[in-house]
Coordinates of C-alpha atoms in Angstrom, one line a residue:
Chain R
X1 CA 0.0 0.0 0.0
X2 CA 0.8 3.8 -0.6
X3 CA 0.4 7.0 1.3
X4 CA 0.7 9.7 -0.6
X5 CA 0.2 13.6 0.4
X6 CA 0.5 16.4 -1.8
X7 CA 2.4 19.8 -1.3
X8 CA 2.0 23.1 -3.3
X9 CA 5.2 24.4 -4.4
X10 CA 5.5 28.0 -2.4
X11 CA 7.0 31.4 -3.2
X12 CA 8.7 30.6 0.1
X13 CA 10.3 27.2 -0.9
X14 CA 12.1 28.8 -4.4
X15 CA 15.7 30.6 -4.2
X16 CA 17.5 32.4 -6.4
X17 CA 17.6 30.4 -9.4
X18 CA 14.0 30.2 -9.1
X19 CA 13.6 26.3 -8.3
X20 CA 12.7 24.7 -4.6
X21 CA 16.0 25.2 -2.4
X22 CA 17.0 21.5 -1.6
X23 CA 16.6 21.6 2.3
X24 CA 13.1 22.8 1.8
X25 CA 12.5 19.3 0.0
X26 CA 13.4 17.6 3.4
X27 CA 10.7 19.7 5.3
X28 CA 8.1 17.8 2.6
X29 CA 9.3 14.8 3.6
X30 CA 8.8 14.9 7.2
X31 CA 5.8 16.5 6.4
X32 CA 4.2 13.5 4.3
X33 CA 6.0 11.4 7.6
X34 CA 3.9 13.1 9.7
X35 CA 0.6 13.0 7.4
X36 CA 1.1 9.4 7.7
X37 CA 1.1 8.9 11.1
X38 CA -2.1 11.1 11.8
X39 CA -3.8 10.2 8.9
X40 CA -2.8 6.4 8.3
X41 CA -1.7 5.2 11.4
X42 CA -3.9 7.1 13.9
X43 CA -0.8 8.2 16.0
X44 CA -0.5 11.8 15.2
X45 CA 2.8 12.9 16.4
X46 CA 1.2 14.9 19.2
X47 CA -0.1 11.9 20.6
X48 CA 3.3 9.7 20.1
X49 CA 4.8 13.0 22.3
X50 CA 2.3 13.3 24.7
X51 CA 0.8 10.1 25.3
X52 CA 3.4 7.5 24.8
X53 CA 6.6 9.5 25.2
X54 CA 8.4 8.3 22.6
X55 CA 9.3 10.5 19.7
X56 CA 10.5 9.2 15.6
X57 CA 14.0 11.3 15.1
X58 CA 15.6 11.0 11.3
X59 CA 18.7 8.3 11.9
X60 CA 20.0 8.8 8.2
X61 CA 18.5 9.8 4.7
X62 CA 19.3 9.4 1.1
X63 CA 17.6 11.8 -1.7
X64 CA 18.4 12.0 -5.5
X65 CA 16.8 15.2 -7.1
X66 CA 16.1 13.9 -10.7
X67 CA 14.6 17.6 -12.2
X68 CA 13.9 21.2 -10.3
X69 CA 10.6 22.1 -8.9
X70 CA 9.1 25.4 -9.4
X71 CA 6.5 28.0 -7.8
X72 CA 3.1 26.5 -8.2
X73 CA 3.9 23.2 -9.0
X74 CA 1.7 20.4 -6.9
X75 CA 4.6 17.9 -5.8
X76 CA 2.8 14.4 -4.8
X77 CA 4.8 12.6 -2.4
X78 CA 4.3 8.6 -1.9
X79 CA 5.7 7.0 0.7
X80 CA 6.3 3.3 1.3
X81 CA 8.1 1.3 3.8
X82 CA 11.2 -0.4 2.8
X83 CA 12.1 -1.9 5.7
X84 CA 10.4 -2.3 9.5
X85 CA 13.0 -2.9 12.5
X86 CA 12.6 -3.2 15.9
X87 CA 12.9 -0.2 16.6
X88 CA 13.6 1.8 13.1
X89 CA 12.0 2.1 9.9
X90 CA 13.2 2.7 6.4
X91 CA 10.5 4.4 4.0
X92 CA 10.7 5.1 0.6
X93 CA 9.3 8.2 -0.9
X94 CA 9.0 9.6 -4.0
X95 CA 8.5 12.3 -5.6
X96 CA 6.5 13.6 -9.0
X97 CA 5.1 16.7 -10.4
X98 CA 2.4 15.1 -12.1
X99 CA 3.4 12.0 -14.4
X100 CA 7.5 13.6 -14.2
X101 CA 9.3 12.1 -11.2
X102 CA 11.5 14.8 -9.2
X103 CA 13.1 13.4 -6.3
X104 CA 13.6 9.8 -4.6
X105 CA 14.3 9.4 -1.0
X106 CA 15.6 6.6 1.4
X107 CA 14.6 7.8 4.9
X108 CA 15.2 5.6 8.1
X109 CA 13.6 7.3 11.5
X110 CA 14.0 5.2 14.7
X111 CA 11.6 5.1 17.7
X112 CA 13.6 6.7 20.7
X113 CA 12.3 7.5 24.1
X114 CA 12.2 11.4 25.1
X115 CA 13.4 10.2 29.0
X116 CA 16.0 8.1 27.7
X117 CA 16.6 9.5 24.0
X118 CA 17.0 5.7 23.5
X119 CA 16.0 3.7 21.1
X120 CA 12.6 1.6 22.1
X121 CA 10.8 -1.4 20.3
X122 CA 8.3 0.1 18.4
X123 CA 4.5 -1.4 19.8
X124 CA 2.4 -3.9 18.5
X125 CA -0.7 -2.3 17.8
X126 CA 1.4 0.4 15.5
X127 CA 4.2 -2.4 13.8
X128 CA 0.8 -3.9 12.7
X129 CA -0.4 -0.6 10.7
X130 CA 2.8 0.0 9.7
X131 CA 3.0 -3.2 8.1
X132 CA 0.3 -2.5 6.0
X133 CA 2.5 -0.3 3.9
X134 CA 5.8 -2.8 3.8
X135 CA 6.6 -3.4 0.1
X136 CA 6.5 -6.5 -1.3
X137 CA 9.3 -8.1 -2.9
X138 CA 9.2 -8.9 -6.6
X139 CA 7.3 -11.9 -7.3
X140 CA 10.7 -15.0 -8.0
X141 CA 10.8 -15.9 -11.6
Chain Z
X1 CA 43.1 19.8 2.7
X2 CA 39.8 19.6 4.6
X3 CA 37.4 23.2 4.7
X4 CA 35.8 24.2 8.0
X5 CA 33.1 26.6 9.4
X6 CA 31.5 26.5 12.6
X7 CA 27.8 26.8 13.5
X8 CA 25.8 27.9 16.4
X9 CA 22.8 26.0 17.4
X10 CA 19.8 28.3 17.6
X11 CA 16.7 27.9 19.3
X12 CA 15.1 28.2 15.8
X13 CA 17.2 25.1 14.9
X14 CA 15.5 23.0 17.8
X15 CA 12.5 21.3 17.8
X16 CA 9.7 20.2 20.3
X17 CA 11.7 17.2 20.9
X18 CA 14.7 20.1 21.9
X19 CA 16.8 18.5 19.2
X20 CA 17.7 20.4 15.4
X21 CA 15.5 19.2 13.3
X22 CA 17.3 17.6 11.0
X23 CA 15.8 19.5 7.9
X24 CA 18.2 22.4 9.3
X25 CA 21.3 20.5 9.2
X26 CA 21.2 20.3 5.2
X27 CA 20.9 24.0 5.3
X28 CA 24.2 24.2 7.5
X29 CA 25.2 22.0 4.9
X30 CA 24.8 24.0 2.1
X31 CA 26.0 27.2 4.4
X32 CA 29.5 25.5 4.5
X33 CA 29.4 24.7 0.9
X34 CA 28.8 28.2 0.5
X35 CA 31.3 29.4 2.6
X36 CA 34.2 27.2 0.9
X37 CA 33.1 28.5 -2.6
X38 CA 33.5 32.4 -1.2
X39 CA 36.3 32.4 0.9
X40 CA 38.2 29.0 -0.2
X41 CA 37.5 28.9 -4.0
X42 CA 37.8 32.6 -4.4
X43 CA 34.0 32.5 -6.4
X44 CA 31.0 33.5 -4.2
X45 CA 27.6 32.1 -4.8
X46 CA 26.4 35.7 -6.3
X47 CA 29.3 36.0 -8.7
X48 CA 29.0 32.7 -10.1
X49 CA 25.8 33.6 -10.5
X50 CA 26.2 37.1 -11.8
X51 CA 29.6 36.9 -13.8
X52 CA 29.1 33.3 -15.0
X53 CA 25.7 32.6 -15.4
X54 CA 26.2 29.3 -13.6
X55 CA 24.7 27.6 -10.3
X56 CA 25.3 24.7 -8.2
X57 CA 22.3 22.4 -7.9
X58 CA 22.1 19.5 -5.2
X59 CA 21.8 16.3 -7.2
X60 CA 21.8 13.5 -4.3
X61 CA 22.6 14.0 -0.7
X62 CA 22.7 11.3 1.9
X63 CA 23.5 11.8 5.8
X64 CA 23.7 10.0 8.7
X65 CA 22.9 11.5 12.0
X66 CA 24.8 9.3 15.0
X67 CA 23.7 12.3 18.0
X68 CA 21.5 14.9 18.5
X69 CA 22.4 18.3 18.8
X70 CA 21.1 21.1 21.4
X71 CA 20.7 24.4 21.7
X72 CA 24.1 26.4 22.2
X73 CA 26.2 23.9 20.6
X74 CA 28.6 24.9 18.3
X75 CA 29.0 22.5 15.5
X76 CA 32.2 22.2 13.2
X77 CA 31.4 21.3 9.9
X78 CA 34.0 20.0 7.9
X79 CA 34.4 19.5 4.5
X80 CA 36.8 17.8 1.4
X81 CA 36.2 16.5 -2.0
X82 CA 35.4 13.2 -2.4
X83 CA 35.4 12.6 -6.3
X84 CA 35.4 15.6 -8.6
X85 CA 33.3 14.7 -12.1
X86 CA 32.7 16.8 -15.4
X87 CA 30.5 18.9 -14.1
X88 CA 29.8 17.3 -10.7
X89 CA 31.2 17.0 -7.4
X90 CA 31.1 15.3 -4.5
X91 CA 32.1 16.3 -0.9
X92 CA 32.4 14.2 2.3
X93 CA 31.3 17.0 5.2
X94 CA 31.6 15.7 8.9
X95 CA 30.0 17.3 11.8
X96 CA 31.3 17.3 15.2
X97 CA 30.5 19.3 18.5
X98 CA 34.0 19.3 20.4
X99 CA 35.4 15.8 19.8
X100 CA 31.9 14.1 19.2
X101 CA 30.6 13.0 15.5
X102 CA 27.2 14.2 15.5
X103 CA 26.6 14.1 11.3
X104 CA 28.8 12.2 8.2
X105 CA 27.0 13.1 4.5
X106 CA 28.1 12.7 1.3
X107 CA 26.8 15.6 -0.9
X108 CA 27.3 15.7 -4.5
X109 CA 26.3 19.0 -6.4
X110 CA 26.6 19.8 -10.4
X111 CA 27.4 22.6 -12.2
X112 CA 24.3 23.9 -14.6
X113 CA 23.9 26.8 -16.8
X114 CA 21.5 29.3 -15.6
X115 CA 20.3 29.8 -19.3
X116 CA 19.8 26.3 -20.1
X117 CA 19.2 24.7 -16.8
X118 CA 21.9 21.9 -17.9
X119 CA 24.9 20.5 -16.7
X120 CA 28.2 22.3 -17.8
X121 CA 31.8 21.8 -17.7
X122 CA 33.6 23.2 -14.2
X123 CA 36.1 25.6 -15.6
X124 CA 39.6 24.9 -15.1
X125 CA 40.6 27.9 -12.8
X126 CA 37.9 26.9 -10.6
X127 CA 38.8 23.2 -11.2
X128 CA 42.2 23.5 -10.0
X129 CA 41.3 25.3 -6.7
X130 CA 38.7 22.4 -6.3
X131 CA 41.3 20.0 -6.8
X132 CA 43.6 20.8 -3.8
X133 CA 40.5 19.6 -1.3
X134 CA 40.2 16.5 -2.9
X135 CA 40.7 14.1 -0.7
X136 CA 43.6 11.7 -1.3
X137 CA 43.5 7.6 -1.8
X138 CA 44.6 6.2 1.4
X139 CA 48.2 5.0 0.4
X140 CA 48.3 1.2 -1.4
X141 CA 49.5 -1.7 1.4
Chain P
X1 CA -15.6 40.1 1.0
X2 CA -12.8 38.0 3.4
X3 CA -10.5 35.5 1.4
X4 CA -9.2 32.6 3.7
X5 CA -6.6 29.8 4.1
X6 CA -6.4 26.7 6.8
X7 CA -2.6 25.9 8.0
X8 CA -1.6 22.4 9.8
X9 CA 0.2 23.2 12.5
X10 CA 3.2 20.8 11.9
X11 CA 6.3 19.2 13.8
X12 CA 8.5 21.5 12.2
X13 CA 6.6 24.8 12.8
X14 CA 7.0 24.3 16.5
X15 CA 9.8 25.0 18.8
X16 CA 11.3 23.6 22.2
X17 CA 8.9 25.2 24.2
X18 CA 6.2 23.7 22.0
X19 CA 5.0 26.4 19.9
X20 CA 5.2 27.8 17.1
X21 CA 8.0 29.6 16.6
X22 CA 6.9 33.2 15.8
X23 CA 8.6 33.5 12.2
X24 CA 7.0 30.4 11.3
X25 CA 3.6 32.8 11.1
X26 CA 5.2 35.2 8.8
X27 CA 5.7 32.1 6.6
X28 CA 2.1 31.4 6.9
X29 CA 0.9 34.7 6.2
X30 CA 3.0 35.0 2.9
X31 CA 1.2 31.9 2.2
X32 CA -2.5 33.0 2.8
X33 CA -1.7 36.2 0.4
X34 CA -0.1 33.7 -2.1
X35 CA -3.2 31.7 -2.1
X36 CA -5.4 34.9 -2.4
X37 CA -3.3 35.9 -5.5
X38 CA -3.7 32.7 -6.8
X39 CA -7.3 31.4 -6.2
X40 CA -8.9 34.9 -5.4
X41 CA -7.3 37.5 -7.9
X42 CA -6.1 35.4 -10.6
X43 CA -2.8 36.2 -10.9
X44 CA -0.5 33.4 -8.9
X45 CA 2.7 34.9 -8.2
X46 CA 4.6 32.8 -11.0
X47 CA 2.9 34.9 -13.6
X48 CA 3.4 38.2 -11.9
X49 CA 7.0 37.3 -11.7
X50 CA 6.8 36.0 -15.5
X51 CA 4.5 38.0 -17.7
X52 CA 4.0 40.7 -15.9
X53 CA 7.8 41.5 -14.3
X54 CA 6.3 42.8 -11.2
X55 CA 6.7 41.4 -7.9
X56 CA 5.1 42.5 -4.5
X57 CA 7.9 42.5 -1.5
X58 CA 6.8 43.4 1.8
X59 CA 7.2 46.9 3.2
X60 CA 5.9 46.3 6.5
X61 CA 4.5 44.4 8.9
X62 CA 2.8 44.1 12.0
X63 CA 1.7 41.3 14.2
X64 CA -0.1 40.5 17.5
X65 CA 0.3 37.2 19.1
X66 CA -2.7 36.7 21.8
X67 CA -2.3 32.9 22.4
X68 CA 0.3 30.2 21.1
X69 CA -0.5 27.3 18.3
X70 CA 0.3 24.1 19.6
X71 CA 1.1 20.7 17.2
X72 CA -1.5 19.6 15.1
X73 CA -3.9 23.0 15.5
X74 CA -5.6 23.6 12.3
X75 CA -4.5 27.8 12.1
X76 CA -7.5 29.9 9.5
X77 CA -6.0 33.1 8.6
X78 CA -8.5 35.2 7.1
X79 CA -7.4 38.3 4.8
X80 CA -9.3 41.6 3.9
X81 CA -8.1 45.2 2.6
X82 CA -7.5 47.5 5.0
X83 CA -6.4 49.8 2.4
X84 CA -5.5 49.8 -1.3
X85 CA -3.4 52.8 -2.8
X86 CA -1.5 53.3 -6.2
X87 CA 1.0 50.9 -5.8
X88 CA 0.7 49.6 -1.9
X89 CA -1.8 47.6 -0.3
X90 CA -2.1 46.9 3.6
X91 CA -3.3 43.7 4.3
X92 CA -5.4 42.7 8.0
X93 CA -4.6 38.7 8.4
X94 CA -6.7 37.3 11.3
X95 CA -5.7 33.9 12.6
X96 CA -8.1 31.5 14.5
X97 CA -8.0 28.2 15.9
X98 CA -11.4 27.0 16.2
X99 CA -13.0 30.2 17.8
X100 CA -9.9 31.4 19.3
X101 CA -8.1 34.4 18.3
X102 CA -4.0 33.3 17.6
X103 CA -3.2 36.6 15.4
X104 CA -4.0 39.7 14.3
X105 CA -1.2 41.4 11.6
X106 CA -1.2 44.4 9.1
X107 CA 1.0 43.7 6.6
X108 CA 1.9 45.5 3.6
X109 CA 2.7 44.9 0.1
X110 CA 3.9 46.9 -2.6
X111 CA 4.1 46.0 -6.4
X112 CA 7.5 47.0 -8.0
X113 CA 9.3 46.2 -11.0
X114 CA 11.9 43.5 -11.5
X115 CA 13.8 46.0 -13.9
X116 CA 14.0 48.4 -11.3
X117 CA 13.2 47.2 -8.1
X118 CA 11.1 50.4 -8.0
X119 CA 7.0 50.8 -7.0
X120 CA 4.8 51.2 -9.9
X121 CA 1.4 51.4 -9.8
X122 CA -1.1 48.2 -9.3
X123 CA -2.7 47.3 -13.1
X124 CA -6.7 48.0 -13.6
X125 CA -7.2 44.9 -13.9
X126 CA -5.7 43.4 -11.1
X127 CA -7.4 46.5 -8.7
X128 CA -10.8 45.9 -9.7
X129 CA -10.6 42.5 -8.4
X130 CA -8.5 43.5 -5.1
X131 CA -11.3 46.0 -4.3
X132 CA -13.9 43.2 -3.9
X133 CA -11.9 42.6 -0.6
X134 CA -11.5 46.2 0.8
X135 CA -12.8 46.1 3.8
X136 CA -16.3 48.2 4.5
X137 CA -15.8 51.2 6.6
X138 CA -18.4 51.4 9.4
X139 CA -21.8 52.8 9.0
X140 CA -21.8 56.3 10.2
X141 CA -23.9 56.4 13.8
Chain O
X1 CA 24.2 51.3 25.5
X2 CA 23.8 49.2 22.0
X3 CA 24.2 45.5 21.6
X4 CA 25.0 44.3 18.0
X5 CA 25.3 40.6 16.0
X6 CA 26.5 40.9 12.3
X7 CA 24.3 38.2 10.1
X8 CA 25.6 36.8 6.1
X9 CA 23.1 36.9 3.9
X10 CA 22.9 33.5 2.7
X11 CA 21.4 31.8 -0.5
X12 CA 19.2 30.2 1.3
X13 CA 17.5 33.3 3.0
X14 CA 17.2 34.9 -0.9
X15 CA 13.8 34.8 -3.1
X16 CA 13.3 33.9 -6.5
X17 CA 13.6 38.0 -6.5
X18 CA 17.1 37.7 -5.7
X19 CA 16.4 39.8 -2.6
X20 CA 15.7 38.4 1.3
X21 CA 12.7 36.7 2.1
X22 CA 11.4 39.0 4.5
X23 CA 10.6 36.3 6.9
X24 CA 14.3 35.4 7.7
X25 CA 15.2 38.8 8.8
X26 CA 12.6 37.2 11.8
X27 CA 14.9 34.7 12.3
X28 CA 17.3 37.0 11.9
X29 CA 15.9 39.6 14.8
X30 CA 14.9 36.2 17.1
X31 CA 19.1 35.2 16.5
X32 CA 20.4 38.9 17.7
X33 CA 18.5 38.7 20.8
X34 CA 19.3 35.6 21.6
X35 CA 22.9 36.4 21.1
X36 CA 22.2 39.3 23.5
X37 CA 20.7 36.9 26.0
X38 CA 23.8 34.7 25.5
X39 CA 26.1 37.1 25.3
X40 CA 25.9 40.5 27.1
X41 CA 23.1 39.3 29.9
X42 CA 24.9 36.2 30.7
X43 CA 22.2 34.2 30.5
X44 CA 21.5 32.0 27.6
X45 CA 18.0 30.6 26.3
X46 CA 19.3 26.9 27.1
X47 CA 19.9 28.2 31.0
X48 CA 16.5 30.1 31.3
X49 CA 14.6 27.0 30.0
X50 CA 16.8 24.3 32.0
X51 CA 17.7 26.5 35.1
X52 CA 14.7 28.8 35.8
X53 CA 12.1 26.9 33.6
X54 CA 10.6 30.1 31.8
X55 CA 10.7 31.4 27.9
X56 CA 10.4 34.5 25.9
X57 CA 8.3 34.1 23.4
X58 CA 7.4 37.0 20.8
X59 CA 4.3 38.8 22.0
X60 CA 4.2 41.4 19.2
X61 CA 6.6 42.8 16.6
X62 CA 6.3 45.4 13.9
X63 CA 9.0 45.7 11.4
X64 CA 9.9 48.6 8.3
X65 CA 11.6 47.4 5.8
X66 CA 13.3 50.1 3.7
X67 CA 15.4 48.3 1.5
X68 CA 16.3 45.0 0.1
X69 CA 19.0 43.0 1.1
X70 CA 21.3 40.7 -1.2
X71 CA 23.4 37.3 -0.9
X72 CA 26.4 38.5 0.2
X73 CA 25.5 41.3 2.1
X74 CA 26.4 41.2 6.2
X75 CA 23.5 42.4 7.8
X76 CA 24.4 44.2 11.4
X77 CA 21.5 44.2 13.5
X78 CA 21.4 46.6 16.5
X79 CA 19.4 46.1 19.4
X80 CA 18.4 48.7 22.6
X81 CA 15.5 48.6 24.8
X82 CA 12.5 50.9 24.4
X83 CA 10.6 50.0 26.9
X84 CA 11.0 47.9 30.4
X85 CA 8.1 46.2 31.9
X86 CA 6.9 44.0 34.5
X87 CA 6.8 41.0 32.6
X88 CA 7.7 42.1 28.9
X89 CA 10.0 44.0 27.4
X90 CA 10.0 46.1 24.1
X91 CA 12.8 46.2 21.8
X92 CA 14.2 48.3 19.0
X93 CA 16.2 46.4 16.2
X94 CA 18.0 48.3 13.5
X95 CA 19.4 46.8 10.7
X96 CA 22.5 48.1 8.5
X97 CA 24.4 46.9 5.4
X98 CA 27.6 49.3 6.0
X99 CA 25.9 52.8 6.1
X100 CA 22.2 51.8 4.9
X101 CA 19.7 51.1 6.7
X102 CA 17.7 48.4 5.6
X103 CA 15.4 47.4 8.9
X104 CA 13.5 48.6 11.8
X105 CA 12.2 46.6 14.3
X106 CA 10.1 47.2 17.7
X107 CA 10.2 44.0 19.0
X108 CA 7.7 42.4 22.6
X109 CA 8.8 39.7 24.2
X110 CA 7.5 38.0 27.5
X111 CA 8.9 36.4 30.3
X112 CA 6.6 33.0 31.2
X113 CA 6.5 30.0 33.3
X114 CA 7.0 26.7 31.0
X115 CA 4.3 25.4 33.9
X116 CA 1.5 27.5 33.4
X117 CA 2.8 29.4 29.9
X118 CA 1.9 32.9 31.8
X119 CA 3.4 35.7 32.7
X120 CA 6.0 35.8 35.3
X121 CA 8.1 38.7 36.4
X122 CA 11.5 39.5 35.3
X123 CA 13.7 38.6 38.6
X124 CA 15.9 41.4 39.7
X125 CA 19.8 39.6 38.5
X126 CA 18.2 39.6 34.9
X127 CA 16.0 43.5 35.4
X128 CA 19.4 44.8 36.2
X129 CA 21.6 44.0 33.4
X130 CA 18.7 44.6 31.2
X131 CA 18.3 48.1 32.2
X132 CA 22.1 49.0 31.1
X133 CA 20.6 48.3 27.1
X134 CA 17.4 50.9 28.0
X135 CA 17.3 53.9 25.6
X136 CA 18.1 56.9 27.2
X137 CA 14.8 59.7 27.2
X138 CA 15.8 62.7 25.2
X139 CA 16.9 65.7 27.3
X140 CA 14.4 68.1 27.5
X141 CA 14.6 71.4 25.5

């Protein structure tokens, strides 16, 4: 399964040259992160903070910008999980302005404690939604 | 030869969590790039975009994070060249606070034309004062 | 006539105290006159920028903060005219969460030239449809 | 008396207009008074959350912006005190590129408890070596 969220390409997110400053690309990517949670796996990141204090910090990331991005275009994001840890995750996301892709990410967040800043095994009831969106591997020959 | 600048950790770098968000460490990322282009290279972002009609897109970044930073940290980026291409290169830029890693990414960026929007040649006088921050191949056994 | 935009209050709006960090808003409120350019007047900024070689920086603003936005808050900002001169308009942007006042700002715009970075005087066109959202003085007692 | 932090314009804080995005100089006036916190009151916004458990956030800020500001340029921003409260206090922020004036601020910020996120009083260590940065009343004809 996909999640996918879209995000308008802002006056606010172009530099100079007039296409979407890079680091602005990783704001969208936490941002369709964080769509997911609330909206696919009922744990909106308020409630991951406030009710099970644990919080999902970024352990590495990988991005290849294939084309620029400009003002007004509607960037779809699609996220997929790559790989589900015991405590970490690795999504896949990708990125197209309509049919053209512009970006492919590799983005691995872990589940830490906020007392311990330690890494924690993330829970049954969310592993389970999360597996929903696990990718499957290619069918064997 | 390696490249340095050192950053401050703002509270507009931290996030609920009291952490950077990590989105801000790719703009300290390109800050440093920046920095080594105006006072290393001799060729500041605005004259390579002025007098040479040129920019330096982000074509893949990848970074791992190994520890978090907080507010009122200063953070030493450091950068060298890890392979320089055509029209391409790619730095290795390491982040410590003190004597702690805190970031390692690898972060390739390509010349373009601003007319065309395509990859061009890196010119030889900026080539050559690329080439003294290319890190060398450890020596053979 | 009022013109209005919802923001999700995300993870990377909010600071370590839990907030949103205050510049975050100004973000927000370039946004909401953004969208009114775009979905309201007609003109999205691209095409300003590109056939008409105007852009409108901001000459000042102004902004109250009554009460903070937490994490997940859904933030309407509602625009109107407070006043519309040759080249200048001043802008009142109210934000609410649910019933509650956030924000009150008066920010103001001014169309110049990308030639000369100089004010020239806002189109017919584009006037007649700003004055459908100047806001009604009060009826005399 | 006048504190002052000197900011580089950085690609990242530029439009597609070529000029500052005025909400950076936000971040921008939020980073000088940190710095003045940190610096010339001797105590910085890590030790008044962690030591004394209250904040400052913005409670109002109004800002002129007379001219635009370019990659490259260093921005010196200069801060006093207008105005000494209780609770609050009221700050004037200038902004320079060498001799031209590009910004000013009047800038509200509040001390509160991070228990009950309301007003607390500015303790007397803190009131006095604020006062020293309070703009001195014209003399009288």
């Amino acid at each position: 399964m996909l999640f996918s969220s879209e995000f308008l390409i802002r006056f606010s997110h172009c530099d100079p040259a007039g296409i979407v400053y890079f680091a602005n690309f990783f704001d969208m990517i936490n941002a369709v992160v964080e769509d997911w949670f609330s909206q696919a796996l009922g744990t909106p990141f308020q409630s991951l903070h406030a009710d099970r204090n644990v919080s999902f910090p970024v352990v590495s990331t990988q991005c290849e910008f294939s084309s620029p991005c400009r003002l007004g275009d509607k960037l779809a994001l699609e996220l997929s999980v790559a790989h589900l840890g015991q405590s970490s995750l690795t999504l896949t996301i990708r990125g197209r302005v309509a049919r053209e892709e512009k970006l492919r990410a590799r983005h691995t967040i872990a589940m830490i404690s906020l007392d311990s800043y330690r890494a924690v095994a993330i829970p049954e009831d969310l592993r389970a939604r999360i597996g929903a969106y696990v990718e499957e591997a290619p069918a064997p020959g």
